[in-house]
Amino acid sequence: MDQPSAQDTAASPAAAIETRGLTKRYRGGQLAVSSLDLRVPRGSVFGFLGPNGSGKTTTIRMLMGLIEASSGGARVLGEPMPRAARTVLPKVGALIEGPALYGFLSGRDNLARFDAADPTADPRSRARRIDAALDRVGLTAAAGKKARAYSLGMKQRLGLASALLQPRELLILDEPTNGLDPQGMREIRTLVRELAEDGTTVFLSSHLLDEIEQVCTHAAVMAQGRLITQGTVAELVAASRGRLAVTTPDPAEAVRILKEHGVTDLVVQDERITGELPSVEAGPPEEPPQGAEGPLDLAELNAALVHGGVRVRSFGTERASLEDVFVSLTGEGFDVAG
Amino acid sequence: MARIRPTQVAEDDFWEDERPVRRRKAFRYGLPVAVAGVAAATVGLVPALADSGSPDLPKISAEELIAKIATSDTQQLSGSVKIDTDLGFPALPGGGGFGGGSDSAATPTSKLPELAAGGHTLRVAFDGPDRQRVSILEEAAEYSLIRNGDQVWAYDSGSNTAYHATAPKKAPAKRGERPELPKDLKDATPQQLAKRALAAVDDTTEVKVDGTAKVAGRDAYQLAIIPRGDSTIGAVRIAVDADKGVPLKFTVTAKSGGKAAVDVRFTSVDFGKPTARGFEFTPPKGTKVTEQRDLDRAARKHGAGLDKGLPGLDAIGKGKGKGEHPDLKVIGEGWGSVAQLSLPGGGLPTGKHLSGKEAGPAGDLMDSLSSKVEGQFGSGRIFHTRLVNALVTEDGKVFVGAVGKDTLIDAANKAK
Amino acid sequence: MSQAETAAAPTAPAGPVKATEPAEPTRAAVPTAPDAPRPVSPLWTLSLFRSELAITFRRWRTIALLGVLALVPVLIGVAVWIETRDGGSVGAGRGGDEVGPAFFSQVTNNGIFLVFASLATMLPIFLPMAIGVIAGDSVAGEANGGTLRYLLVAPAGRTRLLLAKYAAALVFCLVATVVVAVAALTVGAMLFPHGDVTLISGTRVSYGEALGRAAVIAGLVALSLTGIAALGLFISTLTSSGIAAMAATVGLLITVQIVNTIPQLHIVHPYLFTHYWLSFADVLRDPILWDGVVKNLGLQALYVAVFGSAAWARFTTRDITA
């Protein structure tokens, strides 16, 4: 074995999670995760996006040392997994594929059970830490109830509480809002933001695009076991260019002028026209945008329209969503039910 | 595309470390396999090593060794005796073997036949002529014969029954009155067996010292007694304690070879004074006690006792049992002697129809167990075992001995 | 083993932990991620074992099992008492030929034999069945409920969790045996005579000595169950269904017991974990015969070593997908 302490100092400024070529092939040949190169920066709220069955949970299980990778490796908090599980995992709180509880134990005893499993957890402070965690997820009132009487939302909260029993450097939350009502979802998102403000890296897997967009600073997109893209949410959205949207009672003339200025993929819906703005690098070379000094200026475009006698009711770009990103990257719909 | 290339951190072998996962897994499964292997090897080797002792002892002649046995004055002894018998009796369906059915009363005679089949462990303790005990160890039960002065008790813990007899104060008493520990069970110790084997030594026998051995952790000489003539017995070997002169092991091997037909040996032996409480017996409250005098009364009503003893051993003991039973005769001398007795029912169960074809399944069974013979005496069937052969004639006579088939037929012819 | 023991707990002085800090159920109680490693005491690792015991014995199923185990000696005692009330002996009604199960006939001599009779009756099936349920469910049940993954990311450590599970199963072996013995002793003392005890060798010993032997026997019976506990644990690591693991363990037990009664298979008998179980009866001889007991303990140790290490090999390399 190598010296973990040396690695520790070398790797501490590094990513909270880093994988290279991480691959899992199940017995029977099914490829669940295919050479995944993932990098989760410290301090980020990282959205791990993908439809069900895209390999998110398998990746998380490999990161947690529950599943052995077929090839490739992973580092969590700078240390190799699953080799350094004993030193790494106490610093990681996890909610994996929904909560699992002992139905015959109360909520509080469930937390005590999971806390006792951590050899670095001080039994003397256990009761206090459990109370704090219960309070944080808003379960104090139901702490004495048997877990089998909990609703799915309460179970989800208790699962979160068990991830918060200790101060963590990294939280891995697999679909944390599953089964929660909108109010519960908001609470969880607020909690995640608070934790992130405290400096905890949060790795949030979800199939809900708006959830990732609302909470995360970074995101990665998985589909069919492959990593499609990763980066900051802003970068991802920017990469997918927004669409121009013009509302006018003179659509025919507007289309002509927009075409002249290099706008493509024009769709006319009554008085509304949408189109793809020419990109900087991919702009048609034979038709350089007016004002060859840079990208097409929207103000110029608007002026051109008005100048051409088009009555413009509204003019602007529609911000791209992660869904647009996903669709543009995979060329397929984001079938949440699938 | 906004793909962030992983930056190079922590320059170590980790990322390049191609771990052969499958091989590591296989290595872990090697542990239980290794444990099982070591255990199997130990089970196989340790007894082999334990038995390999052949101690260096000063040379001794057969006569000296026999004298040593005769003059041994060991009065106190306790230990465990293991008895393994493989007489080659056919295993009958139902597992009845050949022994008499188990008697509900804890009489000693009902126990001896059980010893003739399979393996048994006995515990013996002797403390002078007055105090003796022998127990047969059974699973979760024990049958104990205890003699303390004139009191003889037998306790069968399995059925929670006891047997009690009082020996007359005047010793030695006549046979049949059980003056000491009932001889049937005492016969099962190596000492008694050795005595009887030596008594059978005559000019038809070769006696020699056959090396040394370790028995129950003690050094011993081996005395071999090899009968000549038409006997099924190949050799009788007696291991004699080099120090105490006490026979520690007694084996009988058949002339046909194979493992010992009778193997009686101490597995542990202690020549110190046995604990006193082992000779004291008081029947517990719930135990049913049978008194010998009640049995005697019953026996007088029902006629002769069923005590036949063990034919194989009877045959070894010269003249043993003579006159003990009115219907038992011994023909011949020494190793070649044949016992003659009559079946109570007069003939075989299938009567005259001894052939398989006529008698159906029962006859088939007969055929598989025995072979048909004819002679001047008429016809009958010979039942073979490794040591003892028996000839049952049509008219219900039985000739038994540790001899070959021809000797049995001769005996039958003579008896005619 | 490869679970990074190199990075073991840096046993810093456990002083700075503020145990007396007032309970402060506010958000501040979950501080931000600390840079320094928390001081860790090696004793804390025992928490898992304590928790394991609590999980085992707080379950209704365990209580019910122990209740049934306690009931059997009561039933045996009452049945023997009714049958022998009028001075008859056990089995007298079935014709004197048939000797009842071990020690039954001696219960009327002394109530303490009800302990031995109960253990002899329950050791072949009832007791190991109860152990099979507990041991078979130990890992598979957690996998089934999904709690296994949370224990492992806590991180319980696979080897440590397995050891805790096995230790709890061993405690259950002892508790189950003691429950049977104590129930039998109580019922025996109420219904049957007590006082000096006649051992199966016919030797009479004081009640105190007999109690001592009963304690030794209870210990031996508990140790006799360690083999099937290891077997159950191994089976439990093979599947993610608690019911399947329990059924497989109990099924295997019954198969082994049947094989043990088939004389044609006598060659394998000495290797069956049930084969020397009744050797505990040798403690009731005078002097005690240890041969069978030693063989039994040796065989149990072998089963524990083989199936314990097999369970370890399986569990530490297994993908936890449940």
PDB file of C-alpha atoms in Angstrom, chain B residues 22 24-33 35-40 43-44 80 101-104 121 123 133 135-144 146 155-161 267 275 277-288, chain C residues 1-3 89 96-97 99-103 105-109 159 193-194 198-205 209 213 234 238 271 275 278 281-282 284-291 302 305-307 309-319:
ATOM      1  CA  ARG B  22     -10.841 -11.108 -10.375  1.00  0.00           C
ATOM      2  CA  ARG B  24      -7.741 -10.715  -5.916  1.00  0.00           C
ATOM      3  CA  LYS B  25     -11.218 -12.093  -5.336  1.00  0.00           C
ATOM      4  CA  ALA B  26     -10.068 -15.591  -6.106  1.00  0.00           C
ATOM      5  CA  PHE B  27      -7.258 -15.130  -3.621  1.00  0.00           C
ATOM      6  CA  ARG B  28      -9.699 -14.436  -0.820  1.00  0.00           C
ATOM      7  CA  TYR B  29     -11.658 -17.585  -1.556  1.00  0.00           C
ATOM      8  CA  GLY B  30      -8.353 -19.388  -1.193  1.00  0.00           C
ATOM      9  CA  LEU B  31      -8.514 -18.848   2.549  1.00  0.00           C
ATOM     10  CA  PRO B  32     -11.494 -21.103   3.321  1.00  0.00           C
ATOM     11  CA  VAL B  33     -10.173 -23.650   0.862  1.00  0.00           C
ATOM     12  CA  VAL B  35      -8.388 -23.964   6.012  1.00  0.00           C
ATOM     13  CA  ALA B  36     -10.403 -26.942   4.839  1.00  0.00           C
ATOM     14  CA  GLY B  37      -7.318 -28.448   3.209  1.00  0.00           C
ATOM     15  CA  VAL B  38      -5.185 -28.087   6.309  1.00  0.00           C
ATOM     16  CA  ALA B  39      -7.950 -29.626   8.405  1.00  0.00           C
ATOM     17  CA  ALA B  40      -8.291 -32.561   6.039  1.00  0.00           C
ATOM     18  CA  VAL B  43      -7.320 -35.440  10.130  1.00  0.00           C
ATOM     19  CA  GLY B  44      -5.470 -37.742   7.775  1.00  0.00           C
ATOM     20  CA  SER B  80     -11.430 -46.887  28.650  1.00  0.00           C
ATOM     21  CA  GLY B 101     -33.773 -58.471  21.670  1.00  0.00           C
ATOM     22  CA  SER B 102     -33.183 -55.866  24.301  1.00  0.00           C
ATOM     23  CA  ASP B 103     -34.536 -57.012  27.586  1.00  0.00           C
ATOM     24  CA  SER B 104     -36.469 -54.411  29.474  1.00  0.00           C
ATOM     25  CA  THR B 121     -16.534 -48.133  24.254  1.00  0.00           C
ATOM     26  CA  ARG B 123     -15.094 -48.040  30.866  1.00  0.00           C
ATOM     27  CA  ARG B 133     -17.234 -51.783  37.615  1.00  0.00           C
ATOM     28  CA  SER B 135     -19.817 -49.653  31.867  1.00  0.00           C
ATOM     29  CA  ILE B 136     -20.850 -49.744  28.265  1.00  0.00           C
ATOM     30  CA  LEU B 137     -21.010 -46.227  26.936  1.00  0.00           C
ATOM     31  CA  GLU B 138     -24.012 -45.583  24.758  1.00  0.00           C
ATOM     32  CA  GLU B 139     -25.119 -42.385  23.152  1.00  0.00           C
ATOM     33  CA  ALA B 140     -26.402 -40.162  25.933  1.00  0.00           C
ATOM     34  CA  ALA B 141     -26.746 -43.236  28.141  1.00  0.00           C
ATOM     35  CA  GLU B 142     -24.641 -45.758  29.927  1.00  0.00           C
ATOM     36  CA  TYR B 143     -25.027 -49.309  31.131  1.00  0.00           C
ATOM     37  CA  SER B 144     -23.022 -49.887  34.263  1.00  0.00           C
ATOM     38  CA  ILE B 146     -21.014 -52.270  39.634  1.00  0.00           C
ATOM     39  CA  TYR B 155     -27.877 -49.581  36.061  1.00  0.00           C
ATOM     40  CA  ASP B 156     -29.175 -48.818  32.608  1.00  0.00           C
ATOM     41  CA  SER B 157     -29.548 -45.066  32.419  1.00  0.00           C
ATOM     42  CA  GLY B 158     -31.240 -45.210  29.030  1.00  0.00           C
ATOM     43  CA  SER B 159     -34.274 -47.054  30.311  1.00  0.00           C
ATOM     44  CA  ASN B 160     -33.747 -45.880  33.871  1.00  0.00           C
ATOM     45  CA  THR B 161     -33.858 -49.437  35.173  1.00  0.00           C
ATOM     46  CA  THR B 267      -7.566 -46.254  24.757  1.00  0.00           C
ATOM     47  CA  THR B 275     -12.335 -42.968  42.845  1.00  0.00           C
ATOM     48  CA  ARG B 277     -17.756 -43.051  44.502  1.00  0.00           C
ATOM     49  CA  GLY B 278     -17.801 -44.977  41.251  1.00  0.00           C
ATOM     50  CA  PHE B 279     -18.416 -48.211  43.181  1.00  0.00           C
ATOM     51  CA  GLU B 280     -21.311 -46.911  45.187  1.00  0.00           C
ATOM     52  CA  PHE B 281     -24.748 -47.154  43.760  1.00  0.00           C
ATOM     53  CA  THR B 282     -28.103 -46.268  45.184  1.00  0.00           C
ATOM     54  CA  PRO B 283     -31.006 -46.491  42.808  1.00  0.00           C
ATOM     55  CA  PRO B 284     -32.601 -43.071  42.236  1.00  0.00           C
ATOM     56  CA  LYS B 285     -36.224 -42.527  43.208  1.00  0.00           C
ATOM     57  CA  GLY B 286     -37.839 -43.087  39.845  1.00  0.00           C
ATOM     58  CA  THR B 287     -35.798 -46.130  38.836  1.00  0.00           C
ATOM     59  CA  LYS B 288     -37.362 -49.523  38.382  1.00  0.00           C
TER      60      LYS B 288
ATOM     61  CA  MET C   1      -8.014  -6.513   4.775  1.00  0.00           C
ATOM     62  CA  SER C   2      -7.361  -4.201   1.900  1.00  0.00           C
ATOM     63  CA  GLN C   3      -9.857  -1.814   3.424  1.00  0.00           C
ATOM     64  CA  SER C  89     -42.511 -44.691  33.847  1.00  0.00           C
ATOM     65  CA  GLY C  96     -41.306 -51.512  27.654  1.00  0.00           C
ATOM     66  CA  ASP C  97     -39.170 -52.208  24.643  1.00  0.00           C
ATOM     67  CA  VAL C  99     -36.739 -46.360  25.342  1.00  0.00           C
ATOM     68  CA  GLY C 100     -37.768 -42.723  25.035  1.00  0.00           C
ATOM     69  CA  PRO C 101     -35.553 -39.900  23.878  1.00  0.00           C
ATOM     70  CA  ALA C 102     -32.359 -39.277  25.790  1.00  0.00           C
ATOM     71  CA  PHE C 103     -32.751 -38.534  29.502  1.00  0.00           C
ATOM     72  CA  SER C 105     -36.802 -41.581  31.697  1.00  0.00           C
ATOM     73  CA  GLN C 106     -34.511 -39.982  34.262  1.00  0.00           C
ATOM     74  CA  VAL C 107     -36.586 -36.839  34.600  1.00  0.00           C
ATOM     75  CA  THR C 108     -38.638 -38.611  37.237  1.00  0.00           C
ATOM     76  CA  ASN C 109     -35.444 -39.243  39.237  1.00  0.00           C
ATOM     77  CA  THR C 159     -14.987  -7.168   7.875  1.00  0.00           C
ATOM     78  CA  PRO C 193     -37.841 -34.252  42.865  1.00  0.00           C
ATOM     79  CA  HIS C 194     -34.614 -32.450  43.443  1.00  0.00           C
ATOM     80  CA  THR C 198     -27.557 -39.922  39.946  1.00  0.00           C
ATOM     81  CA  LEU C 199     -25.436 -39.473  36.845  1.00  0.00           C
ATOM     82  CA  ILE C 200     -25.809 -41.807  33.908  1.00  0.00           C
ATOM     83  CA  SER C 201     -22.813 -43.780  35.168  1.00  0.00           C
ATOM     84  CA  GLY C 202     -24.793 -44.544  38.300  1.00  0.00           C
ATOM     85  CA  THR C 203     -22.657 -42.242  40.411  1.00  0.00           C
ATOM     86  CA  ARG C 204     -24.390 -39.930  42.823  1.00  0.00           C
ATOM     87  CA  VAL C 205     -23.361 -36.288  43.028  1.00  0.00           C
ATOM     88  CA  GLU C 209     -22.216 -30.330  41.272  1.00  0.00           C
ATOM     89  CA  ARG C 213     -22.353 -29.819  35.029  1.00  0.00           C
ATOM     90  CA  PHE C 234     -22.029 -17.570   4.857  1.00  0.00           C
ATOM     91  CA  LEU C 238     -24.712 -15.176  -0.867  1.00  0.00           C
ATOM     92  CA  TYR C 271     -17.582 -34.455   8.995  1.00  0.00           C
ATOM     93  CA  HIS C 275     -22.570 -35.554  14.254  1.00  0.00           C
ATOM     94  CA  LEU C 278     -25.053 -35.250  21.613  1.00  0.00           C
ATOM     95  CA  ALA C 281     -24.155 -36.073  27.408  1.00  0.00           C
ATOM     96  CA  ASP C 282     -20.650 -37.348  28.178  1.00  0.00           C
ATOM     97  CA  LEU C 284     -22.935 -36.641  32.772  1.00  0.00           C
ATOM     98  CA  ARG C 285     -20.606 -39.610  33.002  1.00  0.00           C
ATOM     99  CA  ASP C 286     -18.292 -40.072  35.907  1.00  0.00           C
ATOM    100  CA  PRO C 287     -15.511 -39.291  35.284  1.00  0.00           C
ATOM    101  CA  ILE C 288     -16.410 -36.957  32.441  1.00  0.00           C
ATOM    102  CA  LEU C 289     -15.489 -38.339  29.025  1.00  0.00           C
ATOM    103  CA  TRP C 290     -14.033 -35.510  26.994  1.00  0.00           C
ATOM    104  CA  ASP C 291     -13.235 -37.345  23.728  1.00  0.00           C
ATOM    105  CA  LEU C 302     -13.385 -26.120  11.676  1.00  0.00           C
ATOM    106  CA  ALA C 305     -12.997 -21.278  10.266  1.00  0.00           C
ATOM    107  CA  VAL C 306     -14.066 -22.559   6.871  1.00  0.00           C
ATOM    108  CA  PHE C 307     -17.452 -20.906   6.573  1.00  0.00           C
ATOM    109  CA  SER C 309     -13.569 -17.186   6.097  1.00  0.00           C
ATOM    110  CA  ALA C 310     -15.785 -18.086   3.149  1.00  0.00           C
ATOM    111  CA  ALA C 311     -18.333 -15.554   4.363  1.00  0.00           C
ATOM    112  CA  TRP C 312     -15.527 -13.026   4.669  1.00  0.00           C
ATOM    113  CA  ALA C 313     -14.205 -13.789   1.192  1.00  0.00           C
ATOM    114  CA  ARG C 314     -17.649 -13.461  -0.259  1.00  0.00           C
ATOM    115  CA  PHE C 315     -18.778 -10.396   1.641  1.00  0.00           C
ATOM    116  CA  THR C 316     -15.637  -8.324   1.188  1.00  0.00           C
ATOM    117  CA  THR C 317     -15.592  -8.836  -2.572  1.00  0.00           C
ATOM    118  CA  ARG C 318     -19.279  -8.655  -3.260  1.00  0.00           C
ATOM    119  CA  ASP C 319     -21.001  -5.853  -5.142  1.00  0.00           C
TER     120      ASP C 319
END
